[in-house]
Amino acid sequence: MAQQEDHFKKVISHAKEYGYIFGSSEIYDGLSAVYDYGQNGVELKKNIREYWWKSMVQMHENIVGLDAAIFMHPTTWKASGHVDAFSDPLIDNKDSKKRYRADVLVEDYAEKLNQKAEKEITKAAKRFGESFDRAQYEATNPRVLGYRTKQKDATARLARLLEADDLAGVKALIEELEIACPLSGSKNWTDVRQFNLMFGTKLGASAETATDLYLRPETAQGIFVNFLNVQKTGRMKIPFGIAQTGKAFRNEIVARQFIFRMREFEQMEMQFFVRPGEEMKWYEYWKETRLNWHKSLGLGEDNYRFHDHEKLAHYANAAADIEFNFPFGFKELEGIHSRTDFDLKAHEEHSGKKLQFFDPELNENYVPYVVETSIGLDRMFLAVFSKSLQEEQLENGSSRVVLKLPAILAPTKAAILPLVKKDGLPEIARKLMEDLKFDYNVVYDEKDAVGRRYRRQDAAGTPFCITIDHDTKEDGMVTVRHRDSMKQERVLIEKVKEIIETQVSYKVWMS
Ligand code: ATP
């Protein structure tokens, strides 16, 4: 645990030191849970967005994009249920004065039981060695069974209470489980209250005529209200999808864990419209497709798991999260939701306009069902960045800090390094840069010994360093140094582009 916390601290400081992420308006001491992306961060973020967009839109004939405005007619949020139901149950600790999400307190309690069970299993695995049968041990060991039963009981009861909107019951559950404030250790809690997460703002010049608006808390509704526009003008046939990336805003009660939970963040969402009755098939399809997308980045398959929801949102008939092994444990990275026809029907009711599709094969009109995939771009950034940041012990006894970003996502693909600042080497380096810069982000660096320059690029996440030395002038060859293996190869300068391409082409990563 301490090791994980330590790693998380390093992630945050590295992100700042290498121009990835800064606190917002830092010179004024920052703004809680709001962040700015620096010169490298903006590139990594853009590349993640692009990787998502290409795989969802470009690679699927029946998915198209959209860029809806952040401001929407206020009735949108009435129809979607956000005005009435987009709230979190909050609870305060009377001694520490700290505010928590009541559901998160119970979930953290359950996760601790899970960790205890896992610890028992790991201990037993060590004791039994190769003959260890995990499944059998899990099914029979009384201690593990005890932890698991308590864990399931707590989450199931929480789900039932939230479903019934029984806030007094949630408080009673927290008291019964003897959950203490992580800060003060006190069990002196206030009542549980609901808190709406939407930010309000005003449109218009004068106070009398201004309209109350909300900053959108999700990008999905921009897709729903444009469903017919896109379907008609794009002559789309069901099943088809509409994808969108963009900012969303939520007044989170407890915003913490760096860019994991922010008040202003970016989502990448895709709504897939299907025939009623076929939604489960597509739900399974998208669960698998999205998990494969994550795995394609090579961050380690064990770092993902599904979590099926027990408590479903008001619009869903099935929902699962793809959880990622963040530096603070497994947490939601992406949601896949079967949203039924809830949203389109609600917009039909509130707008008085039909939002239906005429299915020529069935010869009938219907309101399509929707399967949604929704991922936070910033959370994805944190997943990629935190797993890529590594400290390696080298054979010669020294160590290096290396950011092993998937090459396709790296902000800069190559650094061009003339060995010395003279003898015509910078000129050759500049020429190579001119040649590469149309296709790739490349940087030029001539300061310090070349070893130090390599380390600088390792820490910034650059997959290739290309060194030009005196021999280059004679034989036209340069040294290509690979970030992850630290291997060096000598190649003809004309070959450099080909080598870079083998590691940063979408075709290689996506197929
Ligand atoms: P959580 O339970 O963590 O609050 P959620 O279930 O409310 O998330 P969704 O409404 O399903 O999240 O949003 C889809 C995705 O948007 C999430 O999987 C997450 O990656 C991202 N996301 C949601 N809230 C935030 C936030 N405050 N900061 C950053 N990303 C977020």
Coordinates of C-alpha atoms and ligand atoms in Angstrom, one line a residue:
M1 CA 0.0 0.0 0.0
A2 CA 2.7 2.4 1.0
Q3 CA 4.6 1.5 -2.2
Q4 CA 1.5 2.3 -4.2
E5 CA 1.1 5.7 -2.5
D6 CA 4.7 6.4 -3.1
H7 CA 4.3 5.6 -6.8
F8 CA 1.2 7.8 -7.0
K9 CA 3.2 10.7 -5.5
K10 CA 5.9 10.1 -8.1
V11 CA 3.3 10.1 -10.9
I12 CA 2.0 13.5 -9.8
S13 CA 5.4 15.1 -9.5
H14 CA 6.7 13.6 -12.7
A15 CA 3.7 14.8 -14.6
K16 CA 4.5 18.3 -13.5
E17 CA 8.3 18.2 -13.9
Y18 CA 8.0 17.0 -17.5
G19 CA 5.3 19.4 -18.6
Y20 CA 2.4 17.0 -18.6
I21 CA 0.0 18.3 -16.0
F22 CA -0.1 21.5 -13.9
G23 CA -2.6 22.6 -11.2
S24 CA -5.0 25.1 -12.6
S25 CA -4.1 28.8 -12.0
E26 CA -1.3 27.7 -9.8
I27 CA 0.1 31.2 -9.3
Y28 CA -3.1 31.9 -7.2
D29 CA -2.6 28.6 -5.3
G30 CA -4.7 26.6 -7.7
L31 CA -8.3 25.6 -7.9
S32 CA -9.4 22.3 -6.4
A33 CA -9.8 19.4 -8.8
V34 CA -9.1 21.5 -11.9
Y35 CA -6.0 20.9 -13.9
D36 CA -4.1 22.2 -17.0
Y37 CA -2.3 20.1 -19.5
G38 CA 1.2 21.3 -20.3
Q39 CA 3.2 21.0 -23.5
N40 CA 3.6 17.3 -23.4
G41 CA 0.3 16.6 -21.7
V42 CA -1.7 18.2 -24.5
E43 CA 0.0 16.0 -27.0
L44 CA -0.5 12.8 -25.0
K45 CA -4.2 13.7 -24.5
K46 CA -4.7 14.5 -28.1
N47 CA -3.1 11.2 -29.1
I48 CA -5.3 9.2 -26.7
R49 CA -8.4 11.0 -28.1
E50 CA -7.2 10.3 -31.7
Y51 CA -6.6 6.6 -30.9
W52 CA -10.1 6.3 -29.5
W53 CA -11.6 8.3 -32.4
K54 CA -9.9 6.3 -35.1
S55 CA -10.8 3.0 -33.6
M56 CA -14.5 4.0 -33.0
V57 CA -15.3 6.2 -36.0
Q58 CA -12.7 5.5 -38.7
M59 CA -12.7 1.7 -38.2
H60 CA -16.5 1.3 -38.0
E61 CA -18.4 2.0 -41.2
N62 CA -21.6 2.5 -39.2
I63 CA -20.3 5.0 -36.6
V64 CA -20.0 8.7 -37.3
G65 CA -18.9 11.7 -35.2
L66 CA -20.5 14.7 -33.7
D67 CA -19.4 17.9 -31.9
A68 CA -22.4 19.3 -30.0
A69 CA -22.2 22.5 -28.0
I70 CA -21.6 22.4 -24.2
F71 CA -24.6 24.6 -23.6
M72 CA -27.9 22.9 -24.3
H73 CA -31.6 23.9 -23.9
P74 CA -32.4 23.6 -20.2
T75 CA -35.3 21.2 -20.9
T76 CA -32.6 18.7 -22.0
W77 CA -31.6 18.1 -18.4
K78 CA -35.2 17.8 -17.2
A79 CA -35.8 15.1 -19.8
S80 CA -32.6 13.2 -19.2
G81 CA -33.4 13.0 -15.5
H82 CA -30.4 15.0 -14.4
V83 CA -32.3 17.8 -12.7
D84 CA -34.2 15.4 -10.5
A85 CA -31.8 12.5 -10.1
F86 CA -28.2 13.5 -10.9
S87 CA -27.0 13.7 -7.3
D88 CA -24.8 11.9 -4.9
P89 CA -25.6 11.0 -1.3
L90 CA -23.2 13.0 0.9
I91 CA -22.4 12.7 4.6
D92 CA -20.2 14.8 6.9
N93 CA -18.1 13.8 9.7
K94 CA -18.9 16.0 12.6
D95 CA -15.5 15.9 14.2
S96 CA -13.2 16.2 11.2
K97 CA -15.7 18.4 9.3
K98 CA -14.8 16.3 6.2
R99 CA -17.4 15.6 3.6
Y100 CA -17.7 12.1 2.0
R101 CA -19.9 10.4 -0.5
A102 CA -21.9 7.9 1.6
D103 CA -21.9 5.3 -1.1
V104 CA -18.1 5.5 -1.5
L105 CA -17.6 5.0 2.3
V106 CA -19.4 1.7 2.1
E107 CA -17.7 0.7 -1.2
D108 CA -14.3 1.4 0.4
Y109 CA -15.2 -0.7 3.4
A110 CA -16.2 -3.6 1.0
E111 CA -12.9 -3.2 -1.0
K112 CA -10.9 -3.5 2.3
L113 CA -12.6 -6.8 2.9
N114 CA -11.8 -7.9 -0.6
Q115 CA -8.1 -7.0 0.0
K116 CA -8.1 -9.0 3.2
A117 CA -9.4 -12.0 1.4
E118 CA -6.8 -11.5 -1.4
K119 CA -4.1 -11.3 1.3
E120 CA -5.2 -14.7 2.7
I121 CA -5.2 -16.2 -0.7
T122 CA -1.7 -14.9 -1.5
K123 CA -0.4 -16.2 1.8
A124 CA -1.9 -19.6 1.1
A125 CA -0.5 -19.7 -2.4
K126 CA 3.0 -19.1 -1.0
R127 CA 2.5 -21.9 1.6
F128 CA 1.2 -24.5 -0.8
G129 CA 3.4 -23.7 -3.7
E130 CA 2.7 -25.3 -7.0
S131 CA -0.1 -27.6 -5.8
F132 CA -2.2 -24.5 -4.8
D133 CA -5.8 -24.6 -6.2
R134 CA -7.0 -21.0 -5.9
A135 CA -10.6 -21.7 -6.8
Q136 CA -10.9 -24.5 -4.3
Y137 CA -9.3 -22.4 -1.5
E138 CA -11.6 -19.5 -2.3
A139 CA -14.6 -21.8 -2.1
T140 CA -13.7 -23.6 1.1
N141 CA -11.5 -21.5 3.4
P142 CA -13.7 -20.2 6.2
R143 CA -11.8 -16.9 6.6
V144 CA -11.9 -16.0 2.9
L145 CA -15.6 -17.0 2.8
G146 CA -16.3 -14.8 5.8
Y147 CA -14.7 -11.8 4.2
R148 CA -16.4 -12.3 0.9
T149 CA -19.8 -12.8 2.5
K150 CA -19.5 -9.6 4.5
Q151 CA -18.3 -7.8 1.4
K152 CA -21.2 -8.9 -0.8
D153 CA -23.7 -8.3 2.0
A154 CA -22.5 -4.6 2.4
T155 CA -22.6 -3.8 -1.3
A156 CA -26.0 -5.5 -1.9
R157 CA -27.5 -3.7 1.1
L158 CA -26.1 -0.4 -0.1
A159 CA -27.6 -1.0 -3.6
R160 CA -31.0 -1.8 -2.2
L161 CA -31.0 1.3 0.0
L162 CA -30.0 3.6 -2.8
E163 CA -32.5 2.0 -5.1
A164 CA -35.2 2.8 -2.6
D165 CA -33.8 6.3 -2.0
D166 CA -33.6 5.4 1.7
L167 CA -31.0 7.8 2.9
A168 CA -31.7 7.2 6.6
G169 CA -31.0 3.5 5.9
V170 CA -27.7 4.4 4.3
K171 CA -26.7 6.3 7.4
A172 CA -27.8 3.3 9.6
L173 CA -25.7 1.0 7.4
I174 CA -22.6 3.1 7.9
E175 CA -23.1 3.1 11.6
E176 CA -23.8 -0.6 11.8
L177 CA -20.6 -1.4 9.8
E178 CA -18.8 0.9 12.2
I179 CA -17.2 2.8 9.4
A180 CA -15.0 5.6 10.7
C181 CA -13.8 8.8 9.1
P182 CA -10.5 7.9 7.5
L183 CA -9.1 11.3 8.7
S184 CA -10.2 11.5 12.3
G185 CA -11.2 7.9 13.1
S186 CA -14.5 9.3 14.4
K187 CA -17.8 7.6 13.8
N188 CA -19.8 10.8 14.5
W189 CA -21.8 11.2 11.3
T190 CA -24.4 13.7 10.1
D191 CA -27.5 12.6 8.2
V192 CA -27.1 11.6 4.5
R193 CA -28.3 14.2 2.0
Q194 CA -28.6 14.3 -1.8
F195 CA -26.5 16.9 -3.6
N196 CA -27.0 17.7 -7.3
L197 CA -23.8 17.7 -9.3
M198 CA -24.7 20.0 -12.2
F199 CA -23.1 23.4 -12.4
G200 CA -25.6 26.2 -13.2
T201 CA -24.9 29.3 -15.2
K202 CA -26.8 32.1 -17.0
L203 CA -27.3 33.0 -20.6
G204 CA -28.3 36.5 -21.5
A205 CA -27.3 40.1 -20.6
S206 CA -29.9 41.3 -18.1
A207 CA -30.8 39.6 -14.9
E208 CA -34.6 39.7 -15.7
T209 CA -34.3 38.0 -19.1
A210 CA -31.4 35.6 -18.4
T211 CA -32.1 31.9 -18.8
D212 CA -30.8 29.4 -16.3
L213 CA -28.5 26.9 -18.0
Y214 CA -26.4 24.0 -16.9
L215 CA -22.9 23.1 -18.0
R216 CA -23.4 19.7 -19.5
P217 CA -22.6 16.9 -17.0
E218 CA -22.2 14.3 -19.9
T219 CA -21.7 14.6 -23.6
A220 CA -24.3 11.9 -24.3
Q221 CA -27.4 14.2 -24.4
G222 CA -25.9 16.2 -27.3
I223 CA -25.9 12.9 -29.2
F224 CA -29.5 12.0 -28.3
V225 CA -31.0 15.4 -29.3
N226 CA -29.2 15.1 -32.7
F227 CA -30.2 11.5 -33.3
L228 CA -32.6 12.2 -36.1
N229 CA -30.4 15.0 -37.7
V230 CA -27.5 12.5 -38.0
Q231 CA -29.7 9.5 -39.0
K232 CA -31.5 11.4 -41.8
T233 CA -28.6 13.5 -43.2
G234 CA -26.1 10.6 -42.9
R235 CA -28.8 8.1 -44.2
M236 CA -27.8 5.8 -41.3
K237 CA -29.4 2.5 -40.9
I238 CA -29.9 0.8 -37.5
P239 CA -27.6 -0.5 -36.0
F240 CA -25.4 2.6 -36.1
G241 CA -23.5 4.8 -33.6
I242 CA -22.7 8.4 -33.0
A243 CA -19.4 9.3 -31.3
Q244 CA -18.4 12.5 -29.5
T245 CA -15.5 13.8 -27.4
G246 CA -15.8 16.9 -25.3
K247 CA -15.8 18.6 -22.0
A248 CA -18.2 17.7 -19.2
F249 CA -18.6 19.4 -15.8
R250 CA -19.6 17.9 -12.4
N251 CA -19.6 19.6 -9.1
E252 CA -18.1 16.5 -7.4
I253 CA -18.4 16.4 -3.6
V254 CA -15.1 14.8 -3.0
A255 CA -12.8 15.6 -5.9
R256 CA -9.5 13.9 -5.2
Q257 CA -6.9 11.5 -6.6
F258 CA -5.4 14.0 -9.1
I259 CA -7.0 13.8 -12.5
F260 CA -9.1 10.7 -11.6
R261 CA -12.0 12.8 -10.3
M262 CA -12.1 16.4 -11.7
R263 CA -14.8 19.0 -11.8
E264 CA -14.1 19.8 -15.4
F265 CA -13.1 16.8 -17.5
E266 CA -13.3 15.4 -21.0
Q267 CA -15.4 12.4 -22.0
M268 CA -15.2 10.2 -25.1
E269 CA -18.7 8.7 -25.6
M270 CA -20.4 6.6 -28.3
Q271 CA -24.1 5.9 -28.4
F272 CA -25.0 2.9 -30.4
F273 CA -28.6 2.7 -31.7
V274 CA -30.1 -0.8 -32.0
R275 CA -33.4 -2.6 -32.6
P276 CA -35.4 -3.1 -29.4
G277 CA -34.7 -6.6 -28.1
E278 CA -31.2 -6.7 -29.6
E279 CA -29.6 -4.5 -26.9
M280 CA -28.1 -7.4 -24.9
K281 CA -26.3 -8.8 -27.9
W282 CA -24.8 -5.4 -28.6
Y283 CA -24.1 -4.8 -24.9
E284 CA -21.9 -7.9 -24.9
Y285 CA -20.3 -6.9 -28.2
W286 CA -19.3 -3.5 -26.9
K287 CA -18.0 -4.9 -23.6
E288 CA -15.7 -7.1 -25.4
T289 CA -14.7 -4.6 -28.1
R290 CA -13.9 -1.9 -25.6
L291 CA -11.8 -4.3 -23.4
N292 CA -9.8 -5.3 -26.5
W293 CA -9.2 -1.7 -27.3
H294 CA -7.6 -1.2 -23.8
K295 CA -5.6 -4.4 -24.2
S296 CA -4.2 -3.3 -27.5
L297 CA -2.2 -0.6 -25.8
G298 CA -0.1 -3.3 -24.0
L299 CA -0.3 -1.9 -20.5
G300 CA -0.8 -5.4 -19.1
E301 CA -3.9 -7.5 -19.4
D302 CA -4.1 -8.1 -15.6
N303 CA -4.7 -4.5 -15.0
Y304 CA -8.3 -4.6 -16.3
R305 CA -11.4 -6.2 -14.9
F306 CA -15.1 -5.9 -15.3
H307 CA -17.4 -4.8 -12.6
D308 CA -21.1 -5.5 -13.2
H309 CA -23.4 -2.9 -11.6
E310 CA -25.8 -4.1 -8.9
K311 CA -27.5 -0.7 -8.7
L312 CA -28.6 0.4 -12.1
A313 CA -29.0 4.1 -13.1
H314 CA -32.6 5.1 -13.8
Y315 CA -32.1 4.8 -17.6
A316 CA -30.3 1.4 -17.7
N317 CA -31.2 -2.3 -17.9
A318 CA -27.6 -3.5 -17.7
A319 CA -24.3 -1.7 -16.9
A320 CA -20.7 -2.7 -16.4
D321 CA -17.5 -0.8 -15.7
I322 CA -14.1 -1.6 -17.1
E323 CA -11.9 -1.1 -14.0
F324 CA -8.2 -0.3 -14.2
N325 CA -5.5 -1.0 -11.7
F326 CA -4.7 2.6 -10.8
P327 CA -1.9 3.5 -8.3
F328 CA -4.7 3.5 -5.6
G329 CA -6.3 0.2 -6.7
F330 CA -8.9 -1.0 -9.2
K331 CA -11.3 1.8 -10.1
E332 CA -13.7 2.7 -12.9
L333 CA -12.1 3.7 -16.1
E334 CA -15.0 3.3 -18.6
G335 CA -18.7 2.5 -18.4
I336 CA -20.7 0.4 -20.8
H337 CA -24.4 0.9 -20.4
S338 CA -27.5 -0.5 -22.0
R339 CA -29.6 2.7 -21.8
T340 CA -32.8 1.2 -23.3
D341 CA -35.0 3.7 -25.1
F342 CA -35.1 5.9 -22.0
D343 CA -33.4 9.0 -23.3
L344 CA -35.0 9.1 -26.8
K345 CA -38.4 8.5 -25.3
A346 CA -37.9 11.2 -22.7
H347 CA -36.8 13.7 -25.3
E348 CA -39.9 12.8 -27.4
E349 CA -42.1 13.5 -24.5
H350 CA -40.5 16.8 -23.5
S351 CA -40.0 18.2 -27.0
G352 CA -43.2 16.8 -28.7
K353 CA -41.0 15.7 -31.6
K354 CA -40.8 12.1 -32.8
L355 CA -37.4 10.5 -32.5
Q356 CA -38.0 7.3 -34.3
F357 CA -36.5 5.1 -37.0
F358 CA -38.4 3.4 -39.8
D359 CA -36.9 0.0 -40.2
P360 CA -37.4 -1.1 -43.8
E361 CA -36.8 -4.8 -42.9
L362 CA -39.4 -4.9 -40.2
N363 CA -41.6 -2.4 -42.0
E364 CA -42.2 -0.5 -38.7
N365 CA -41.3 2.6 -36.8
Y366 CA -39.7 2.3 -33.4
V367 CA -37.7 4.3 -30.8
P368 CA -34.3 2.6 -30.9
Y369 CA -32.6 1.2 -27.9
V370 CA -29.1 2.5 -27.0
V371 CA -25.9 0.9 -25.9
E372 CA -23.4 3.4 -24.7
T373 CA -19.6 3.3 -24.2
S374 CA -18.3 6.2 -22.0
I375 CA -14.8 6.8 -21.0
G376 CA -13.1 9.7 -19.3
L377 CA -10.2 11.0 -21.3
D378 CA -8.4 12.3 -18.3
R379 CA -8.8 9.0 -16.4
M380 CA -7.4 7.2 -19.5
F381 CA -4.5 9.6 -19.4
L382 CA -3.9 8.7 -15.7
A383 CA -4.1 5.0 -16.5
V384 CA -1.6 5.2 -19.3
F385 CA 0.8 7.6 -17.5
S386 CA 0.8 5.8 -14.2
K387 CA 1.5 2.4 -15.7
S388 CA 4.2 3.8 -18.0
L389 CA 6.2 5.5 -15.4
Q390 CA 8.8 3.1 -14.2
E391 CA 12.1 3.1 -12.3
E392 CA 14.5 0.5 -13.6
Q393 CA 17.7 -0.9 -12.0
L394 CA 20.3 -1.2 -14.7
E395 CA 23.0 -3.9 -15.0
N396 CA 25.8 -1.4 -14.2
G397 CA 24.2 -0.7 -10.8
S398 CA 22.7 2.6 -11.7
S399 CA 19.0 3.3 -12.2
R400 CA 16.9 5.2 -14.6
V401 CA 13.4 6.8 -14.7
V402 CA 11.6 5.9 -17.9
L403 CA 8.2 6.7 -19.1
K404 CA 7.3 3.7 -21.3
L405 CA 4.3 5.2 -23.0
P406 CA 2.9 3.2 -25.9
A407 CA 4.8 4.6 -28.8
I408 CA 1.6 5.4 -30.7
L409 CA 0.6 7.8 -27.8
A410 CA 4.0 9.3 -27.0
P411 CA 3.9 13.2 -27.4
T412 CA 7.3 13.2 -29.2
K413 CA 8.2 10.3 -31.4
A414 CA 11.9 11.0 -31.8
A415 CA 14.7 13.2 -30.5
I416 CA 17.4 14.2 -32.9
L417 CA 20.7 14.6 -31.2
P418 CA 23.9 15.8 -32.9
L419 CA 26.8 14.4 -30.8
V420 CA 28.5 17.8 -30.7
K421 CA 27.4 21.3 -31.6
K422 CA 30.0 21.7 -34.3
D423 CA 31.7 20.0 -37.3
G424 CA 28.6 20.2 -39.4
L425 CA 26.7 17.7 -37.3
P426 CA 23.9 20.1 -36.3
E427 CA 23.3 20.8 -40.0
I428 CA 22.7 17.1 -40.7
A429 CA 20.5 16.8 -37.7
R430 CA 18.4 19.8 -38.7
K431 CA 18.0 18.3 -42.2
L432 CA 16.7 15.1 -40.7
M433 CA 14.3 17.1 -38.6
E434 CA 13.0 18.9 -41.6
D435 CA 12.3 15.6 -43.3
L436 CA 10.5 14.0 -40.3
K437 CA 8.5 16.9 -39.0
F438 CA 5.7 16.5 -41.5
D439 CA 4.8 13.1 -40.2
Y440 CA 5.9 13.1 -36.6
N441 CA 6.5 15.4 -33.6
V442 CA 10.2 15.5 -33.2
V443 CA 12.5 17.5 -31.0
Y444 CA 16.1 18.7 -31.4
D445 CA 18.5 18.6 -28.5
E446 CA 22.2 19.5 -28.6
K447 CA 22.8 20.3 -24.9
D448 CA 24.8 18.1 -22.5
A449 CA 26.5 14.8 -22.9
V450 CA 24.5 12.4 -25.1
G451 CA 24.0 10.0 -22.2
R452 CA 22.2 12.7 -20.2
R453 CA 20.1 13.6 -23.3
Y454 CA 19.0 9.9 -23.5
R455 CA 17.9 10.0 -19.9
R456 CA 16.0 13.2 -20.4
Q457 CA 14.1 11.7 -23.3
D458 CA 13.5 8.4 -21.4
A459 CA 11.8 10.4 -18.6
A460 CA 9.8 12.4 -21.1
G461 CA 8.6 9.2 -22.9
T462 CA 10.2 9.7 -26.3
P463 CA 10.5 6.2 -27.9
F464 CA 13.5 7.0 -30.2
C465 CA 16.7 9.0 -30.0
I466 CA 18.6 9.5 -33.3
T467 CA 22.2 10.4 -32.8
I468 CA 24.3 12.0 -35.5
D469 CA 28.1 11.6 -35.0
H470 CA 31.3 12.2 -37.0
D471 CA 31.0 8.9 -38.8
T472 CA 27.6 10.0 -40.2
K473 CA 29.5 12.4 -42.5
E474 CA 31.4 9.5 -43.9
D475 CA 29.0 6.6 -44.1
G476 CA 25.6 8.4 -43.9
M477 CA 24.6 6.3 -40.9
V478 CA 23.1 7.3 -37.6
T479 CA 22.5 5.6 -34.2
V480 CA 18.9 4.8 -33.4
R481 CA 18.5 4.2 -29.7
H482 CA 15.3 2.5 -28.4
R483 CA 13.8 3.8 -25.2
D484 CA 12.5 0.6 -23.7
S485 CA 15.3 -1.8 -24.5
M486 CA 18.1 0.9 -24.6
K487 CA 19.4 -1.0 -27.6
Q488 CA 21.3 0.9 -30.2
E489 CA 21.4 0.1 -33.9
R490 CA 23.3 1.8 -36.7
V491 CA 21.2 2.5 -39.7
L492 CA 21.3 4.5 -42.9
I493 CA 19.8 7.9 -42.3
E494 CA 17.2 7.2 -45.0
K495 CA 16.0 4.2 -43.0
V496 CA 15.0 6.3 -39.9
K497 CA 11.5 7.1 -41.0
E498 CA 10.8 3.4 -41.7
I499 CA 12.0 2.4 -38.2
I500 CA 9.8 5.0 -36.5
E501 CA 6.8 4.0 -38.7
T502 CA 7.0 0.4 -37.6
Q503 CA 6.3 1.5 -34.0
V504 CA 3.8 4.3 -34.4
S505 CA 1.5 3.2 -37.2
Y506 CA -2.2 2.7 -36.3
K507 CA -2.3 -0.4 -38.5
V508 CA 0.2 -2.1 -36.3
W509 CA -1.4 -1.1 -33.0
M510 CA -5.0 -1.7 -34.0
S511 CA -4.9 -4.9 -35.9
Ligands
ATP1 P1 -17.8 7.6 -10.9 O1 -18.7 6.5 -10.3 O2 -16.4 7.4 -10.8 O3 -18.3 9.0 -10.4 P2 -19.6 7.6 -13.0 O4 -20.1 6.3 -13.0 O5 -20.4 8.8 -12.5 O6 -18.1 7.7 -12.4 P3 -20.2 8.0 -15.8 O7 -21.2 9.0 -15.6 O8 -20.5 6.6 -16.2 O9 -19.2 8.0 -14.5 O10 -19.1 8.7 -16.8 C1 -18.4 8.0 -17.7 C2 -16.9 8.1 -17.6 O11 -16.5 9.5 -17.4 C3 -16.3 7.4 -16.3 O12 -16.1 6.1 -16.5 C4 -15.1 8.2 -16.1 O13 -14.0 7.7 -16.8 C5 -15.4 9.6 -16.5 N1 -15.7 10.5 -15.4 C6 -16.8 10.6 -14.7 N2 -16.7 11.5 -13.8 C7 -15.5 12.0 -13.8 C8 -14.7 13.0 -13.1 N3 -15.3 13.7 -12.1 N4 -13.4 13.2 -13.5 C9 -12.9 12.6 -14.5 N5 -13.5 11.6 -15.2 C10 -14.8 11.3 -14.9

